[in-house]
Amino acid sequence: MGQHTADSFRDEVRDACREAGGLYDSLRDEDVTGRFDIVPVGYNDIFEEFRAELAERAQPLAERMAAIAGTLPIASSVAARINALESEITDDSFFRTHWLDVLLYRFTILSERVRLRLAEALARTIAEHGSANVHVLGHSLGTAVVHDTLAKAYGPEQMVGPDGSQHSLSPTTHRLGSVHMVANVSRVLQSFIDVKASPVRPGERGCTAEFLEYRHRLDPVARVRPFDPTDNGRWVSHLVFRKAYTLAELTSVTRANTHAIGHYLLNPKVHLPLFRLLFRFRPRKAETEAASERFFARTLRGHAERLEEAFEDFQPRDEDALRDLIRAGQALKALVESFGEEFE
């Protein structure tokens, strides 16, 4: 969500990986992004053509959204919910650049266009590199897009493009190397399938060899209706859960915008498993400890204290997750801007 293009997101990921690589003595003199290819998939343009029209608040939002060609009729209860959500958003620019994307993805036919774009890019990349060498990373709204696309591509439903082409992948022959969910909101926006019942999981029943989540305690967006599978043998077997599922909970703060993808990637708890999977980077203990010291030297105690104070009473509820997501985003944006930073 926000004004991100495929190129701008690629640049932010690349810059953060380069900065992270600079923490390690063995990587400091090279550009680590030369060791892997970044294949960005953007969908800002799909939403952009509708933003100006929908941002004009003369009519209720549900009526404006229902006018999008191909969108199914919106039930009255859902329309009331959409209109109530709009009333929560007091910042017009924030509404247009961030939350319209969320609402358009969750409630309109545009979501299928977004999923098709990712599915096509994924199929091309798998054909070129082999599925075991493909590692998928989603951030924020992108985690819902990643989950839903993989759930359809690897599930019983057929994804059909405008030209009639089908996008269907096999968990056996097209199993991904890994899936990385950063600030995972897939449960908040789940629609056609329960995220705990989908093939987006590690192991024999899933589409990926490893499934990793990253959640910052001071990122309020990531705290809304989190995806928290348990080691009870239902989602995946006990062995797979322990060996192929990771939830990294972060606490260190290096910038006010704890939700930013760059803020996540700079943290060793995020980039070390990513580098391990991308180019088998396994630094020795001494190098890891030295890198950690360099990272912790960048942390901002004052920022962390302000964030803790701002969100210590934030208790999101499952039954009103979308509203809580909006409130969390608005509050974080205001705090980030109070530090003189941009919330993108």
Coordinates of C-alpha atoms in Angstrom, one line a residue:
M1 CA 0.0 0.0 0.0
G2 CA 1.1 3.5 -0.6
Q3 CA 2.8 5.1 -3.6
H4 CA 5.1 2.2 -4.3
T5 CA 6.0 1.1 -7.8
A6 CA 7.8 -2.1 -8.7
D7 CA 11.0 -0.1 -9.2
S8 CA 10.7 1.9 -6.0
F9 CA 10.1 -1.2 -3.9
R10 CA 13.0 -3.0 -5.6
D11 CA 15.3 0.0 -4.8
E12 CA 14.2 0.0 -1.2
V13 CA 14.9 -3.7 -0.8
R14 CA 18.2 -3.5 -2.7
D15 CA 19.4 -0.5 -0.6
A16 CA 18.5 -2.2 2.7
C17 CA 20.2 -5.4 1.6
R18 CA 23.3 -3.5 0.7
E19 CA 23.3 -1.7 4.1
A20 CA 22.8 -5.0 5.9
G21 CA 25.6 -6.6 4.0
G22 CA 27.9 -3.8 5.1
L23 CA 27.5 -4.9 8.7
Y24 CA 29.6 -8.1 7.9
D25 CA 33.4 -8.1 7.4
S26 CA 33.2 -10.7 4.7
L27 CA 30.6 -8.8 2.7
R28 CA 31.6 -5.2 3.3
D29 CA 33.6 -4.8 0.1
E30 CA 31.0 -6.1 -2.2
D31 CA 27.4 -5.4 -3.4
V32 CA 25.5 -8.4 -1.9
T33 CA 22.6 -7.8 -4.4
G34 CA 25.0 -9.0 -7.1
R35 CA 24.5 -12.5 -5.6
F36 CA 20.8 -12.7 -6.4
D37 CA 18.2 -11.3 -8.7
I38 CA 15.4 -9.1 -7.4
V39 CA 12.2 -9.5 -9.5
P40 CA 9.8 -6.8 -8.3
V41 CA 6.0 -7.0 -8.9
G42 CA 4.1 -3.8 -8.5
Y43 CA 0.4 -3.1 -8.8
N44 CA 0.1 0.6 -7.9
D45 CA -0.9 1.4 -11.5
I46 CA -3.9 -1.0 -11.2
F47 CA -5.3 1.0 -8.3
E48 CA -4.1 4.4 -9.6
E49 CA -6.7 4.8 -12.3
F50 CA -9.5 4.6 -9.7
R51 CA -7.9 6.6 -6.9
A52 CA -8.9 10.1 -8.1
E53 CA -12.5 9.0 -8.7
L54 CA -12.8 7.2 -5.4
A55 CA -11.1 9.9 -3.4
E56 CA -13.9 12.3 -4.3
R57 CA -16.1 11.9 -1.2
A58 CA -19.4 13.3 -2.6
Q59 CA -21.0 9.8 -2.4
P60 CA -20.6 7.0 0.1
L61 CA -17.5 5.0 -0.6
A62 CA -19.4 1.7 -1.1
E63 CA -21.3 3.3 -4.0
R64 CA -18.1 4.6 -5.6
M65 CA -16.5 1.2 -5.3
A66 CA -19.5 -0.7 -6.6
A67 CA -19.3 1.4 -9.8
I68 CA -15.9 -0.2 -10.7
A69 CA -16.5 -2.4 -13.8
G70 CA -16.7 -6.1 -13.0
T71 CA -17.1 -5.7 -9.2
L72 CA -19.8 -7.9 -7.8
P73 CA -22.8 -6.2 -6.0
I74 CA -21.8 -5.2 -2.5
A75 CA -24.2 -6.5 0.2
S76 CA -25.8 -3.9 2.4
S77 CA -24.0 -5.1 5.5
V78 CA -20.6 -4.9 3.7
A79 CA -21.5 -1.5 2.3
A80 CA -22.2 -0.2 5.8
R81 CA -18.9 -1.6 6.9
I82 CA -17.0 0.1 4.1
N83 CA -18.7 3.4 4.7
A84 CA -17.9 3.1 8.4
L85 CA -14.3 2.4 7.6
E86 CA -14.1 5.6 5.5
S87 CA -15.3 7.7 8.4
E88 CA -12.3 6.5 10.4
I89 CA -9.9 8.1 7.9
T90 CA -9.5 11.8 8.6
D91 CA -6.3 12.4 6.5
D92 CA -7.3 12.7 2.8
S93 CA -3.8 12.1 1.4
F94 CA -3.4 9.0 3.7
F95 CA -6.9 7.8 2.5
R96 CA -6.0 8.1 -1.1
T97 CA -2.4 6.8 -1.1
H98 CA -2.6 4.0 1.5
W99 CA -6.1 2.8 2.6
L100 CA -7.8 2.9 -0.8
D101 CA -5.4 0.2 -1.9
V102 CA -6.4 -2.0 1.1
L103 CA -10.1 -1.5 0.5
L104 CA -9.9 -1.9 -3.3
Y105 CA -7.9 -5.1 -2.8
R106 CA -10.3 -6.5 -0.2
F107 CA -13.6 -5.6 -1.7
T108 CA -13.4 -5.2 -5.5
I109 CA -12.6 -7.3 -8.6
L110 CA -9.3 -5.4 -8.9
S111 CA -7.8 -8.0 -6.5
E112 CA -7.9 -10.6 -9.2
R113 CA -6.0 -8.4 -11.6
V114 CA -3.3 -7.9 -8.9
R115 CA -3.1 -11.7 -8.3
L116 CA -2.9 -12.5 -12.0
R117 CA 0.1 -10.1 -12.4
L118 CA 2.0 -11.8 -9.6
A119 CA 1.1 -15.2 -10.8
E120 CA 2.4 -14.4 -14.3
A121 CA 5.7 -13.0 -12.9
L122 CA 6.0 -16.1 -10.6
A123 CA 5.5 -18.5 -13.5
R124 CA 8.1 -16.7 -15.7
T125 CA 10.6 -16.7 -12.8
I126 CA 10.1 -20.4 -12.0
A127 CA 10.5 -21.3 -15.7
E128 CA 13.7 -19.4 -15.9
H129 CA 15.4 -20.3 -12.5
G130 CA 13.6 -23.4 -11.2
S131 CA 11.1 -23.2 -8.3
A132 CA 13.6 -24.2 -5.6
N133 CA 15.6 -21.1 -6.4
V134 CA 12.7 -18.8 -6.2
H135 CA 12.1 -17.0 -2.8
V136 CA 9.0 -14.9 -2.5
L137 CA 8.9 -11.9 -0.2
G138 CA 5.7 -9.9 0.6
H139 CA 5.4 -6.8 2.8
S140 CA 2.3 -5.3 4.4
L141 CA -0.6 -5.4 1.8
G142 CA 1.8 -7.5 -0.3
T143 CA 1.6 -10.3 2.2
A144 CA -2.1 -10.7 1.5
V145 CA -1.4 -10.5 -2.3
V146 CA 1.3 -13.1 -2.0
H147 CA -0.8 -15.4 0.1
D148 CA -3.9 -15.2 -2.1
T149 CA -1.9 -15.6 -5.3
L150 CA -0.1 -18.7 -4.0
A151 CA -3.3 -20.1 -2.6
K152 CA -5.0 -19.9 -6.0
A153 CA -2.0 -20.9 -8.1
Y154 CA -1.2 -23.9 -6.0
G155 CA -4.8 -24.7 -5.0
P156 CA -7.8 -26.4 -6.8
E157 CA -9.0 -23.1 -8.2
Q158 CA -7.8 -22.1 -11.7
M159 CA -6.5 -18.6 -12.2
V160 CA -7.4 -17.6 -15.7
G161 CA -5.9 -14.6 -17.5
P162 CA -7.8 -12.2 -19.8
D163 CA -6.4 -14.2 -22.8
G164 CA -7.7 -17.4 -21.3
S165 CA -4.3 -18.6 -20.1
Q166 CA -4.4 -20.7 -16.9
H167 CA -1.9 -20.3 -14.1
S168 CA -1.7 -23.5 -12.1
L169 CA 1.3 -24.7 -10.1
S170 CA 2.0 -28.0 -8.4
P171 CA 3.2 -28.1 -4.8
T172 CA 5.2 -31.2 -5.8
T173 CA 7.0 -30.0 -9.0
H174 CA 6.9 -26.2 -8.4
R175 CA 7.7 -26.0 -4.7
L176 CA 9.2 -22.6 -3.8
G177 CA 12.5 -22.3 -2.0
S178 CA 10.9 -20.1 0.7
V179 CA 8.2 -17.6 1.4
H180 CA 8.9 -14.5 3.6
M181 CA 6.0 -12.5 5.1
V182 CA 7.0 -9.1 6.5
A183 CA 4.4 -7.4 8.7
N184 CA 1.9 -10.1 7.7
V185 CA -1.7 -8.9 7.2
S186 CA -3.0 -11.9 5.3
R187 CA -5.4 -12.8 8.0
V188 CA -6.8 -9.3 8.2
L189 CA -7.7 -9.3 4.5
Q190 CA -8.5 -13.0 4.0
S191 CA -11.5 -13.6 1.8
F192 CA -11.9 -16.7 -0.3
I193 CA -9.9 -19.1 1.9
D194 CA -8.8 -19.3 5.5
V195 CA -5.0 -18.6 5.6
K196 CA -4.5 -21.6 8.0
A197 CA -6.2 -23.9 5.5
S198 CA -4.5 -22.8 2.3
P199 CA -1.5 -24.5 0.6
V200 CA 0.7 -21.5 1.6
R201 CA 2.7 -23.5 4.2
P202 CA 5.9 -25.5 4.3
G203 CA 6.0 -29.3 4.0
E204 CA 4.4 -31.9 1.8
R205 CA 1.0 -30.2 1.8
G206 CA 2.4 -26.8 1.0
C207 CA 3.9 -24.8 -1.8
T208 CA 7.2 -23.9 -0.1
A209 CA 10.2 -25.5 1.5
E210 CA 10.3 -22.8 4.2
F211 CA 7.8 -20.3 5.6
L212 CA 9.2 -17.3 7.5
E213 CA 7.3 -14.4 9.2
Y214 CA 8.8 -11.2 10.6
R215 CA 6.9 -9.0 13.1
H216 CA 8.1 -6.0 15.0
R217 CA 6.5 -5.4 18.4
L218 CA 6.5 -1.7 17.8
D219 CA 4.9 -1.9 14.3
P220 CA 1.2 -1.6 15.2
V221 CA 0.1 -2.7 11.7
A222 CA 1.8 -6.1 12.2
R223 CA -0.1 -6.6 15.5
V224 CA -3.6 -6.6 14.0
R225 CA -5.0 -10.1 13.6
P226 CA -1.6 -11.7 13.2
F227 CA -1.1 -15.1 11.6
D228 CA 0.0 -17.3 14.5
P229 CA 0.0 -21.0 13.6
T230 CA 0.7 -23.4 16.5
D231 CA 2.8 -26.5 16.8
N232 CA -0.2 -28.9 17.3
G233 CA 0.2 -31.0 14.1
R234 CA -2.8 -29.5 12.4
W235 CA -1.3 -26.7 10.2
V236 CA 1.9 -28.7 9.5
S237 CA 3.5 -31.7 11.2
H238 CA 5.6 -31.1 14.4
L239 CA 8.8 -31.8 12.5
V240 CA 8.0 -29.4 9.7
F241 CA 6.9 -26.7 12.2
R242 CA 10.2 -26.9 14.0
K243 CA 12.4 -27.1 10.9
A244 CA 10.6 -25.1 8.2
Y245 CA 8.5 -22.4 10.0
T246 CA 10.0 -19.3 11.6
L247 CA 8.4 -16.4 13.4
A248 CA 11.0 -13.7 14.1
E249 CA 9.8 -11.0 16.6
L250 CA 11.8 -7.8 16.5
T251 CA 12.2 -5.1 19.1
S252 CA 15.1 -3.0 18.0
V253 CA 14.3 0.4 16.4
T254 CA 16.6 2.2 13.9
R255 CA 14.0 4.6 12.5
A256 CA 10.6 5.9 13.5
N257 CA 8.8 4.1 10.7
T258 CA 9.0 0.6 12.2
H259 CA 6.6 -0.6 9.4
A260 CA 9.0 0.2 6.5
I261 CA 10.5 -2.8 4.6
G262 CA 14.0 -1.2 4.9
H263 CA 13.6 -1.1 8.7
Y264 CA 12.8 -4.8 8.8
L265 CA 15.6 -5.8 6.4
L266 CA 18.3 -4.1 8.3
N267 CA 17.6 -6.2 11.3
P268 CA 19.8 -9.4 11.5
K269 CA 16.8 -11.4 12.5
V270 CA 15.4 -10.7 9.0
H271 CA 18.4 -10.5 6.7
L272 CA 20.4 -13.4 8.0
P273 CA 17.8 -16.1 7.2
L274 CA 17.1 -14.3 3.9
F275 CA 20.8 -14.2 3.0
R276 CA 21.2 -17.9 4.1
L277 CA 18.5 -18.9 1.7
L278 CA 19.5 -16.6 -1.2
F279 CA 23.2 -17.3 -1.3
R280 CA 24.0 -19.6 1.6
F281 CA 25.5 -17.0 3.8
R282 CA 26.4 -18.4 7.2
P283 CA 28.9 -16.2 9.0
R284 CA 30.9 -17.5 11.9
K285 CA 30.0 -16.6 15.5
A286 CA 32.6 -13.8 15.8
E287 CA 31.5 -12.1 12.6
T288 CA 27.8 -12.4 13.5
E289 CA 28.5 -10.8 16.9
A290 CA 30.5 -8.0 15.4
A291 CA 27.7 -7.3 12.9
S292 CA 25.1 -7.3 15.7
E293 CA 27.1 -4.7 17.6
R294 CA 27.3 -2.5 14.6
F295 CA 23.5 -2.9 14.1
F296 CA 22.7 -2.2 17.8
A297 CA 24.9 1.0 17.5
R298 CA 22.3 2.3 15.1
T299 CA 19.3 1.8 17.3
L300 CA 17.4 4.8 18.6
R301 CA 16.4 4.6 22.2
G302 CA 14.3 7.8 22.2
H303 CA 12.3 6.7 19.2
A304 CA 11.7 3.3 20.8
E305 CA 10.4 4.9 24.0
R306 CA 8.0 7.2 22.1
L307 CA 6.7 4.2 20.1
E308 CA 6.2 2.2 23.2
E309 CA 4.3 5.0 24.9
A310 CA 2.2 5.6 21.8
F311 CA 1.1 2.0 21.3
E312 CA 1.2 0.4 24.8
D313 CA -2.6 0.6 25.1
F314 CA -3.3 -0.6 21.5
Q315 CA -5.3 -3.8 21.7
P316 CA -6.5 -4.8 18.3
R317 CA -9.6 -7.1 18.2
D318 CA -10.3 -9.9 15.7
E319 CA -13.9 -8.8 15.1
D320 CA -12.9 -5.3 13.9
A321 CA -9.5 -6.0 12.4
L322 CA -9.8 -3.7 9.3
R323 CA -10.8 -0.7 11.5
D324 CA -7.9 -1.5 13.8
L325 CA -5.6 -1.7 10.8
I326 CA -6.6 1.8 9.7
R327 CA -6.2 3.2 13.2
A328 CA -2.8 1.7 13.6
G329 CA -1.6 3.1 10.3
Q330 CA -2.9 6.6 10.9
A331 CA -1.4 6.7 14.4
L332 CA 2.0 5.4 13.1
K333 CA 2.0 7.9 10.3
A334 CA 1.4 10.8 12.7
L335 CA 4.2 9.6 15.0
V336 CA 6.7 9.1 12.1
E337 CA 6.0 12.6 10.8
S338 CA 6.5 14.1 14.2
F339 CA 10.1 12.8 14.0
G340 CA 10.5 14.5 10.7
E341 CA 10.5 11.3 8.7
E342 CA 8.2 10.4 5.8
F343 CA 5.6 7.7 6.0
E344 CA 5.6 6.1 2.5

